[in-house]
Tab-separated table of C-alpha atoms in Angstrom:
chain	number	residue	atom	x	y	z
A	1	MET	CA	-23.280	3.049	-5.597
A	2	LYS	CA	-22.333	4.485	-2.230
A	3	ALA	CA	-18.679	5.322	-1.580
A	4	ALA	CA	-16.457	7.301	0.804
A	5	VAL	CA	-14.949	10.043	-1.372
A	6	LEU	CA	-11.813	11.981	-0.414
A	7	ARG	CA	-11.927	15.371	-2.123
A	8	GLU	CA	-9.269	17.242	-0.143
A	9	ALA	CA	-6.275	16.011	1.878
A	10	ASN	CA	-6.692	16.247	5.636
A	11	LYS	CA	-10.452	16.607	5.360
A	12	PRO	CA	-12.969	13.891	6.245
A	13	MET	CA	-14.265	11.675	3.472
A	14	GLU	CA	-17.885	12.169	2.465
A	15	ILE	CA	-20.300	9.346	1.736
A	16	GLU	CA	-21.546	10.035	-1.793
A	17	GLU	CA	-23.482	8.367	-4.588
A	18	VAL	CA	-21.053	7.771	-7.467
A	19	GLN	CA	-21.215	5.892	-10.768
A	20	ILE	CA	-19.189	2.802	-11.598
A	21	SER	CA	-18.546	1.705	-15.184
A	22	LYS	CA	-19.342	-1.759	-16.599
A	23	PRO	CA	-16.580	-4.397	-16.716
A	24	GLY	CA	-14.497	-4.081	-19.873
A	25	PRO	CA	-12.153	-6.736	-21.262
A	26	ARG	CA	-10.234	-8.495	-18.475
A	27	GLU	CA	-12.102	-6.547	-15.789
A	28	VAL	CA	-14.098	-7.900	-12.875
A	29	MET	CA	-16.816	-6.293	-10.768
A	30	VAL	CA	-16.409	-7.302	-7.124
A	31	ARG	CA	-18.940	-6.691	-4.373
A	32	PRO	CA	-16.774	-6.234	-1.283
A	33	ILE	CA	-18.009	-7.949	1.870
A	34	ALA	CA	-15.269	-6.546	4.108
A	35	ALA	CA	-12.625	-3.830	3.795
A	36	GLY	CA	-9.839	-3.072	6.241
A	37	VAL	CA	-8.970	0.488	7.195
A	38	CYS	CA	-5.188	0.542	6.879
A	39	HIS	CA	-2.557	2.971	8.096
A	40	SER	CA	-1.461	3.402	4.479
A	41	ASP	CA	-4.862	4.954	3.741
A	42	LEU	CA	-3.968	7.548	6.353
A	43	HIS	CA	-0.688	8.402	4.581
A	44	PHE	CA	-2.680	9.290	1.466
A	45	MET	CA	-5.459	11.019	3.373
A	46	ASP	CA	-3.037	13.322	5.206
A	47	GLY	CA	-1.091	14.110	2.029
A	48	SER	CA	2.274	12.664	3.117
A	49	TYR	CA	1.886	10.606	-0.066
A	50	PRO	CA	0.305	12.843	-2.727
A	51	TYR	CA	-2.463	11.259	-4.794
A	52	MET	CA	-4.848	12.478	-7.445
A	53	LEU	CA	-8.089	13.747	-5.949
A	54	PRO	CA	-10.956	13.131	-5.714
A	55	THR	CA	-10.378	9.497	-4.912
A	56	ILE	CA	-11.940	6.645	-2.978
A	57	LEU	CA	-9.420	5.154	-0.575
A	58	GLY	CA	-9.334	1.559	0.634
A	59	HIS	CA	-7.110	-1.222	-0.665
A	60	GLU	CA	-7.549	-4.193	1.690
A	61	SER	CA	-10.693	-6.111	0.887
A	62	ALA	CA	-12.414	-9.395	0.218
A	63	GLY	CA	-15.684	-10.013	-1.525
A	64	ILE	CA	-17.713	-11.857	-4.119
A	65	VAL	CA	-17.444	-11.632	-7.896
A	66	GLU	CA	-20.545	-9.867	-9.198
A	67	GLU	CA	-19.833	-9.752	-12.940
A	68	VAL	CA	-16.960	-10.424	-15.306
A	69	GLY	CA	-15.953	-8.690	-18.524
A	70	LYS	CA	-14.881	-10.126	-21.867
A	71	ASP	CA	-11.862	-12.471	-21.876
A	72	VAL	CA	-11.996	-13.124	-18.129
A	73	THR	CA	-11.539	-16.847	-17.555
A	74	TYR	CA	-9.964	-16.955	-14.078
A	75	VAL	CA	-13.096	-16.158	-12.039
A	76	LYS	CA	-16.865	-16.330	-12.454
A	77	LYS	CA	-19.862	-14.734	-10.736
A	78	GLY	CA	-20.146	-15.916	-7.149
A	79	ASP	CA	-16.449	-16.709	-6.546
A	80	SER	CA	-14.918	-15.607	-3.230
A	81	VAL	CA	-11.914	-13.372	-3.838
A	82	ILE	CA	-9.323	-11.256	-2.083
A	83	THR	CA	-8.210	-8.125	-3.915
A	84	CYS	CA	-4.609	-6.928	-4.064
A	85	LEU	CA	-3.008	-3.671	-5.147
A	86	SER	CA	-0.082	-5.578	-6.662
A	87	ALA	CA	-1.900	-5.949	-9.975
A	88	PHE	CA	0.546	-7.554	-12.388
A	89	CYS	CA	0.772	-7.347	-16.164
A	90	GLY	CA	2.298	-10.824	-16.428
A	91	HIS	CA	4.832	-10.092	-19.147
A	92	CYS	CA	7.276	-7.377	-17.987
A	93	ASN	CA	10.763	-8.190	-16.712
A	94	HIS	CA	9.594	-8.004	-13.088
A	95	CYS	CA	6.689	-10.382	-13.638
A	96	LEU	CA	8.697	-12.817	-15.718
A	97	THR	CA	11.410	-13.061	-13.060
A	98	GLY	CA	8.892	-13.734	-10.300
A	99	HIS	CA	8.824	-10.251	-8.792
A	100	LEU	CA	5.192	-9.450	-9.500
A	101	SER	CA	4.901	-6.880	-6.725
A	102	ARG	CA	7.431	-4.682	-8.565
A	103	CYS	CA	5.351	-4.596	-11.755
A	104	ASN	CA	4.892	-0.978	-12.722
A	105	SER	CA	2.953	-1.506	-15.924
A	106	PRO	CA	0.054	0.902	-16.409
A	107	GLU	CA	-1.940	-1.618	-18.445
A	108	VAL	CA	-3.917	-2.824	-15.424
A	109	SER	CA	-5.488	0.657	-15.332
A	110	ARG	CA	-7.770	2.105	-17.965
A	111	LYS	CA	-6.074	4.460	-20.424
A	112	PRO	CA	-6.575	8.232	-20.028
A	113	GLU	CA	-8.794	8.347	-23.130
A	114	GLU	CA	-11.110	5.560	-21.883
A	115	GLU	CA	-14.158	6.064	-19.682
A	116	ALA	CA	-13.049	6.259	-16.051
A	117	ARG	CA	-13.887	3.248	-13.902
A	118	ILE	CA	-15.473	5.540	-11.309
A	119	SER	CA	-17.100	8.926	-11.889
A	120	LYS	CA	-19.675	11.346	-10.614
A	121	ALA	CA	-21.779	13.472	-12.941
A	122	GLY	CA	-19.276	12.828	-15.736
A	123	SER	CA	-16.181	13.821	-13.721
A	124	GLN	CA	-13.529	11.235	-12.980
A	125	ILE	CA	-13.035	9.942	-9.476
A	126	HIS	CA	-9.521	8.522	-9.406
A	127	GLN	CA	-9.373	4.874	-8.522
A	128	PHE	CA	-7.021	4.333	-5.599
A	129	LEU	CA	-4.216	1.864	-6.334
A	130	ASN	CA	-6.455	0.259	-8.972
A	131	LEU	CA	-8.847	-0.838	-6.209
A	132	SER	CA	-10.849	1.768	-4.146
A	133	SER	CA	-12.480	-0.551	-1.641
A	134	PHE	CA	-14.334	2.005	0.504
A	135	ALA	CA	-17.240	1.534	-1.888
A	136	GLU	CA	-20.132	-0.858	-2.450
A	137	LEU	CA	-18.623	-2.114	-5.708
A	138	MET	CA	-15.088	-2.406	-7.087
A	139	LEU	CA	-14.251	-2.574	-10.786
A	140	ILE	CA	-10.754	-4.012	-11.076
A	141	HIS	CA	-8.395	-5.798	-13.455
A	142	GLU	CA	-8.566	-9.591	-13.219
A	143	HIS	CA	-4.892	-9.533	-12.196
A	144	ALA	CA	-5.805	-7.606	-9.026
A	145	LEU	CA	-7.613	-10.478	-7.318
A	146	VAL	CA	-7.169	-14.067	-6.209
A	147	LYS	CA	-9.767	-16.782	-5.631
A	148	VAL	CA	-9.942	-18.178	-2.106
A	149	ARG	CA	-11.721	-20.975	-0.240
A	150	GLU	CA	-15.381	-20.309	0.461
A	151	ASP	CA	-15.006	-21.324	4.116
A	152	MET	CA	-12.637	-18.404	4.784
A	153	PRO	CA	-14.403	-15.656	6.799
A	154	MET	CA	-14.419	-12.526	4.637
A	155	ASP	CA	-13.373	-10.083	7.385
A	156	ARG	CA	-10.248	-12.140	8.078
A	157	ALA	CA	-9.676	-12.593	4.343
A	158	ALA	CA	-9.689	-8.804	3.875
A	159	LEU	CA	-6.663	-8.507	6.160
A	160	ILE	CA	-4.744	-10.863	3.907
A	161	GLY	CA	-5.344	-8.359	1.087
A	162	CYS	CA	-2.708	-5.995	2.476
A	163	SER	CA	-1.405	-6.054	6.057
A	164	THR	CA	-0.866	-9.809	6.336
A	165	THR	CA	0.724	-10.092	2.915
A	166	THR	CA	2.927	-7.059	3.584
A	167	GLY	CA	4.175	-8.207	6.978
A	168	VAL	CA	4.396	-11.965	6.503
A	169	GLY	CA	5.705	-11.508	2.964
A	170	ALA	CA	8.489	-9.190	4.152
A	171	VAL	CA	9.643	-11.982	6.469
A	172	PHE	CA	9.225	-14.877	4.017
A	173	HIS	CA	10.144	-13.306	0.688
A	174	THR	CA	12.039	-10.040	1.174
A	175	ALA	CA	14.234	-10.979	4.148
A	176	LYS	CA	13.980	-14.792	3.946
A	177	VAL	CA	14.260	-15.201	7.728
A	178	GLU	CA	16.104	-18.356	8.747
A	179	PRO	CA	14.840	-20.731	11.445
A	180	GLY	CA	16.462	-19.977	14.795
A	181	SER	CA	17.451	-16.421	13.923
A	182	THR	CA	16.848	-13.344	16.053
A	183	VAL	CA	14.278	-10.852	14.796
A	184	ALA	CA	13.109	-7.421	15.984
A	185	VAL	CA	9.986	-5.720	14.657
A	186	LEU	CA	9.610	-1.976	15.180
A	187	GLY	CA	5.958	-0.970	15.259
A	188	CYS	CA	3.114	-3.293	16.224
A	189	GLY	CA	0.281	-2.088	14.012
A	190	GLY	CA	-1.367	-4.486	11.578
A	191	VAL	CA	1.727	-4.904	9.402
A	192	GLY	CA	4.172	-5.193	12.310
A	193	LEU	CA	2.002	-7.812	14.007
A	194	ALA	CA	1.840	-9.725	10.742
A	195	ALA	CA	5.645	-9.617	10.515
A	196	ILE	CA	5.874	-10.976	14.072
A	197	ASN	CA	3.424	-13.753	13.213
A	198	GLY	CA	5.353	-14.450	10.004
A	199	ALA	CA	8.640	-14.659	11.919
A	200	ALA	CA	7.044	-17.178	14.289
A	201	ILE	CA	5.813	-19.304	11.363
A	202	ALA	CA	9.284	-19.058	9.768
A	203	GLY	CA	10.798	-20.466	12.953
A	204	ALA	CA	12.697	-17.439	14.272
A	205	GLY	CA	14.253	-18.273	17.639
A	206	ARG	CA	13.708	-14.932	19.284
A	207	ILE	CA	11.204	-12.313	18.178
A	208	ILE	CA	11.408	-8.915	19.863
A	209	ALA	CA	8.425	-6.591	19.439
A	210	VAL	CA	9.025	-2.850	19.846
A	211	ASP	CA	6.259	-0.282	20.317
A	212	MET	CA	5.290	2.550	22.648
A	213	VAL	CA	1.806	1.212	23.451
A	214	ASP	CA	1.544	-1.616	25.983
A	215	SER	CA	-1.728	-2.961	24.563
A	216	LYS	CA	-0.023	-3.461	21.204
A	217	LEU	CA	2.881	-5.226	22.872
A	218	ASP	CA	0.334	-7.568	24.494
A	219	LEU	CA	-1.073	-8.276	21.017
A	220	ALA	CA	2.466	-8.884	19.791
A	221	LYS	CA	2.934	-11.582	22.424
A	222	ALA	CA	-0.353	-13.174	21.390
A	223	VAL	CA	0.827	-13.541	17.792
A	224	GLY	CA	4.324	-14.831	18.480
A	225	ALA	CA	6.670	-12.275	20.073
A	226	THR	CA	9.015	-13.845	22.607
A	227	ASP	CA	10.131	-10.502	24.076
A	228	VAL	CA	8.738	-6.968	24.087
A	229	VAL	CA	10.370	-3.565	24.447
A	230	ASN	CA	8.399	-0.422	25.222
A	231	ALA	CA	10.319	2.262	23.332
A	232	SER	CA	8.851	5.146	25.326
A	233	SER	CA	12.135	5.505	27.201
A	234	GLY	CA	13.944	6.197	23.903
A	235	GLU	CA	16.553	3.530	24.609
A	236	ALA	CA	15.254	0.738	22.372
A	237	VAL	CA	18.468	0.299	20.369
A	238	GLY	CA	20.667	-0.076	23.439
A	239	GLN	CA	18.182	-2.398	25.130
A	240	ILE	CA	17.922	-4.697	22.134
A	241	ILE	CA	21.674	-4.858	21.556
A	242	GLU	CA	22.077	-5.779	25.221
A	243	MET	CA	19.226	-8.338	25.169
A	244	THR	CA	20.653	-10.047	22.096
A	245	GLN	CA	24.283	-9.691	23.105
A	246	GLY	CA	25.226	-7.860	19.955
A	247	GLY	CA	22.181	-7.214	17.801
A	248	CYS	CA	19.577	-8.924	15.625
A	249	ASP	CA	19.937	-11.005	12.496
A	250	TYR	CA	16.837	-9.400	11.001
A	251	THR	CA	14.954	-6.215	11.834
A	252	PHE	CA	11.715	-4.946	10.320
A	253	GLU	CA	10.578	-1.326	10.415
A	254	ALA	CA	6.789	-1.190	10.173
A	255	ILE	CA	6.065	2.441	11.011
A	256	GLY	CA	7.448	4.630	8.218
A	257	LEU	CA	9.688	7.067	10.081
A	258	LYS	CA	13.272	8.195	9.460
A	259	ALA	CA	14.204	7.637	13.115
A	260	THR	CA	12.888	4.079	13.342
A	261	ALA	CA	14.383	3.149	9.950
A	262	GLU	CA	17.764	4.286	11.263
A	263	GLN	CA	17.211	2.417	14.537
A	264	ALA	CA	16.332	-0.766	12.624
A	265	PHE	CA	19.794	-0.574	11.026
A	266	GLN	CA	21.542	0.364	14.280
A	267	MET	CA	20.228	-2.661	16.178
A	268	LEU	CA	21.566	-5.225	13.663
A	269	ALA	CA	24.201	-7.780	14.477
A	270	PRO	CA	27.147	-7.923	12.061
A	271	GLY	CA	25.825	-9.387	8.817
A	272	GLY	CA	22.240	-8.579	9.754
A	273	THR	CA	19.578	-7.213	7.443
A	274	ALA	CA	17.139	-4.373	8.118
A	275	THR	CA	13.968	-4.435	6.036
A	276	ILE	CA	11.998	-1.212	5.736
A	277	ILE	CA	8.298	-1.902	5.292
A	278	GLY	CA	6.836	1.388	6.566
A	279	MET	CA	5.986	4.174	4.118
A	280	ILE	CA	8.520	6.904	4.843
A	281	PRO	CA	7.119	10.252	3.612
A	282	VAL	CA	8.201	11.401	0.135
A	283	GLY	CA	11.271	13.664	0.383
A	284	THR	CA	12.536	12.237	3.686
A	285	MET	CA	16.179	11.135	3.681
A	286	VAL	CA	17.476	8.291	5.882
A	287	GLU	CA	20.994	8.586	7.404
A	288	LEU	CA	23.238	5.650	8.250
A	289	HIS	CA	26.685	5.517	9.829
A	290	GLY	CA	28.963	4.512	6.955
A	291	VAL	CA	31.378	2.474	9.039
A	292	ASP	CA	28.567	0.021	9.857
A	293	PHE	CA	28.778	-1.348	6.323
A	294	LEU	CA	32.217	-2.787	7.208
A	295	SER	CA	30.392	-5.304	9.398
A	296	GLU	CA	28.276	-6.333	6.400
A	297	LYS	CA	25.043	-4.901	7.717
A	298	LYS	CA	22.398	-4.539	5.035
A	299	ILE	CA	19.280	-2.431	4.570
A	300	GLN	CA	16.543	-3.027	2.013
A	301	GLY	CA	13.016	-1.989	1.128
A	302	SER	CA	9.975	-4.221	0.947
A	303	ASN	CA	6.844	-3.375	-1.018
A	304	MET	CA	3.709	-5.424	-0.288
A	305	GLY	CA	5.861	-8.208	1.092
A	306	SER	CA	7.541	-8.915	-2.254
A	307	ASN	CA	4.396	-10.917	-2.916
A	308	ARG	CA	3.302	-13.351	-5.564
A	309	PHE	CA	-0.195	-12.942	-4.204
A	310	ARG	CA	-1.993	-15.532	-6.329
A	311	VAL	CA	0.287	-18.110	-4.690
A	312	ASP	CA	0.745	-16.471	-1.292
A	313	MET	CA	-2.792	-15.504	-0.313
A	314	PRO	CA	-4.370	-18.964	-0.579
A	315	ARG	CA	-1.459	-20.228	1.534
A	316	PHE	CA	-2.140	-17.518	4.145
A	317	VAL	CA	-5.796	-18.561	4.169
A	318	ASP	CA	-4.673	-22.113	4.947
A	319	PHE	CA	-2.357	-20.784	7.674
A	320	TYR	CA	-5.338	-19.013	9.261
A	321	LEU	CA	-7.653	-21.990	9.016
A	322	ASN	CA	-5.049	-24.335	10.525
A	323	GLY	CA	-4.334	-21.960	13.395
A	324	LYS	CA	-0.886	-20.666	12.473
A	325	LEU	CA	-1.900	-17.175	11.322
A	326	HIS	CA	-3.602	-15.212	14.075
A	327	LEU	CA	-5.991	-12.874	12.340
A	328	ASP	CA	-8.788	-12.825	14.945
A	329	GLN	CA	-6.739	-10.648	17.296
A	330	MET	CA	-5.932	-8.144	14.541
A	331	ILE	CA	-9.512	-6.892	14.286
A	332	SER	CA	-10.492	-4.420	16.977
A	333	LYS	CA	-13.906	-3.424	15.612
A	334	HIS	CA	-16.378	-4.070	12.795
A	335	ILE	CA	-17.893	-0.852	11.445
A	336	LYS	CA	-20.156	0.519	8.703
A	337	LEU	CA	-18.858	2.512	5.725
A	338	GLU	CA	-20.274	5.667	7.288
A	339	GLN	CA	-17.858	5.269	10.223
A	340	VAL	CA	-14.713	5.215	8.076
A	341	ASN	CA	-13.498	8.640	9.238
A	342	ASP	CA	-13.740	7.534	12.868
A	343	ALA	CA	-11.650	4.475	12.015
A	344	LEU	CA	-8.921	6.634	10.494
A	345	GLU	CA	-8.955	8.900	13.561
A	346	ALA	CA	-8.537	5.806	15.745
A	347	LEU	CA	-5.535	4.769	13.649
A	348	LYS	CA	-3.950	8.181	14.213
A	349	SER	CA	-4.137	7.651	17.965
A	350	GLY	CA	-2.083	4.459	17.604
A	351	GLN	CA	-4.127	2.774	20.333
A	352	GLU	CA	-6.079	0.246	18.293
A	353	ALA	CA	-5.454	-2.568	15.834
A	354	ARG	CA	-7.703	-2.642	12.777
A	355	HIS	CA	-11.243	-1.568	12.045
A	356	ILE	CA	-13.005	-3.563	9.352
A	357	ILE	CA	-15.812	-2.085	7.288
A	358	MET	CA	-18.579	-4.636	6.757
A	359	PHE	CA	-20.887	-4.094	3.803
A	360	ASP	CA	-24.472	-5.307	4.054
B	1	MET	CA	10.510	37.119	-15.289
B	2	SER	CA	11.776	33.873	-13.786
B	3	ARG	CA	11.888	30.323	-15.119
B	4	ILE	CA	10.774	27.636	-12.698
B	5	GLU	CA	11.690	24.001	-13.261
B	6	VAL	CA	8.995	21.485	-12.338
B	7	GLU	CA	10.692	18.265	-11.235
B	8	SER	CA	9.509	14.720	-10.603
B	9	GLU	CA	9.760	13.645	-6.980
B	10	ILE	CA	9.714	9.972	-7.930
B	11	THR	CA	10.604	7.444	-10.594
B	12	GLY	CA	7.596	6.401	-12.676
B	13	ASN	CA	5.718	6.840	-15.943
B	14	VAL	CA	3.806	9.783	-17.343
B	15	TRP	CA	0.177	8.604	-17.323
B	16	LYS	CA	-1.650	11.739	-18.437
B	17	ILE	CA	-0.651	15.309	-19.325
B	18	GLU	CA	-3.428	17.649	-18.244
B	19	LEU	CA	-2.156	21.017	-19.546
B	20	LYS	CA	-0.256	22.316	-22.571
B	21	VAL	CA	2.381	24.907	-23.448
B	22	GLY	CA	0.871	28.374	-23.190
B	23	ASP	CA	-1.605	27.479	-20.436
B	24	LYS	CA	-1.655	29.779	-17.446
B	25	VAL	CA	-1.453	28.056	-14.061
B	26	GLU	CA	-1.998	28.898	-10.438
B	27	ALA	CA	0.093	27.332	-7.687
B	28	GLU	CA	-0.953	23.700	-7.073
B	29	ASP	CA	-2.682	23.308	-10.452
B	30	VAL	CA	-2.093	19.768	-11.737
B	31	ILE	CA	0.138	19.821	-14.850
B	32	MET	CA	0.393	16.067	-15.327
B	33	ILE	CA	-0.230	12.771	-13.548
B	34	LEU	CA	2.563	10.266	-12.995
B	35	GLU	CA	2.028	6.609	-12.230
B	36	SER	CA	4.508	4.947	-9.921
B	37	MET	CA	4.050	1.631	-8.130
B	38	LYS	CA	0.305	1.746	-8.893
B	39	MET	CA	-0.055	5.270	-7.450
B	40	GLU	CA	-1.473	8.180	-9.452
B	41	ILE	CA	0.744	11.062	-8.376
B	42	PRO	CA	-0.081	14.652	-9.350
B	43	VAL	CA	2.681	16.966	-10.557
B	44	GLU	CA	1.583	20.397	-9.424
B	45	ALA	CA	2.713	23.877	-10.439
B	46	PRO	CA	4.952	25.206	-7.646
B	47	SER	CA	3.775	28.760	-8.331
B	48	ALA	CA	1.581	30.783	-10.690
B	49	GLY	CA	2.781	31.478	-14.236
B	50	THR	CA	2.633	30.215	-17.804
B	51	ILE	CA	3.788	26.816	-19.004
B	52	VAL	CA	6.511	27.462	-21.593
B	53	GLU	CA	7.863	23.928	-21.996
B	54	ILE	CA	6.640	20.394	-21.376
B	55	LEU	CA	9.633	18.086	-21.644
B	56	VAL	CA	7.927	14.693	-21.545
B	57	LYS	CA	5.056	12.948	-23.293
B	58	GLU	CA	2.470	10.436	-22.116
B	59	GLU	CA	3.887	6.925	-21.446
B	60	ASP	CA	7.464	8.283	-21.022
B	61	SER	CA	9.478	6.895	-18.115
B	62	VAL	CA	10.785	9.563	-15.757
B	63	GLU	CA	13.432	9.557	-13.047
B	64	GLU	CA	13.513	11.232	-9.661
B	65	ASP	CA	14.510	14.926	-9.998
B	66	GLN	CA	13.964	14.879	-13.777
B	67	ILE	CA	12.680	18.203	-15.099
B	68	LEU	CA	9.193	17.672	-16.503
B	69	ALA	CA	8.095	21.184	-17.405
B	70	ILE	CA	9.145	24.835	-17.264
B	71	ILE	CA	6.938	27.625	-15.983
B	72	GLU	CA	7.643	31.329	-16.479
B	73	SER	CA	6.256	33.711	-13.936
């Protein structure tokens, strides 16, 4: 099959012919129809998050089941599915207490002594986050996908595979935003826009979008922001405290920087909660003013929107189809697999929303 | 001769140990692969030398800053 292979950090991916194994027990072969190019892919491509190389990036996709392995009963050939990196074992403490996105069990991967799921000329190509969707086929654990309605457009469904679930889930599950509350979202990329949309669905009274790019702030308004702040002036914290007369009940950092994580905490009202969604580079420390804890301000992390994706994703599909989840605006361009490097370059510029790879 | 401690940057599990005691390494050679939150994270030699101790085994849980191996250079 054809795939975009990353062999060295900070170098373009190459389109190569690679081999994919046959589905083993509890494994499913998925033919992706659409795959989003996500900012998280960029973090791994530029090495700010180290990963075993060579690998095939891509972790936000939707497609059709091509073949199932032994013991798979959940899906059959021809089913429409969304994939998710939050593959769950189903029996660890995290899974059994409803926190499937925290599952850290290695059993959804193949063991080191087993044949690799992806290889080239006998050498392993490391599967990325148990998915690797920048490829014509994906061989994944059955607990890394969810069935969805057949009338859901696959390019929109792909977005639900990561950015929507991460942003909306952070609002619904991690922070549990209350109706009428005041929310600020720092960063209006795919995840930030999803958080804004999620806050609107959750009934937040005021939703303040913060970014340095006006076109993204326009998108933010289209998906539910009530106010926007262009942070180019460097005075976002002061502006938001003034606008809200004392700070926000909930803030969401959707960039992955020390400075914006600290700002998300600084712009809280007493008792408020900052939720860090962005992937802050490994080794980076975040500094907070200790006295702020006396006003019961809180800060927390959110991974993949604290999802229970087999429940959440079909609900997000319904939200899209009944007009509450605005996915159409999130897609800036449909591309071919061969254009994946251009899509990642566009993400670096921060000027565009999402490019979606469409497979023939 | 100096002893260099190779530490884990993250909390996770040892998925695969690629090298063994006595192996010579160059800087950035992968000694083992950790798995953390579905990520396969390489643990690389910080400098050239010889592996004199590997302090974990496959499937072990490891903590941030835990010493995983010792290299002598």
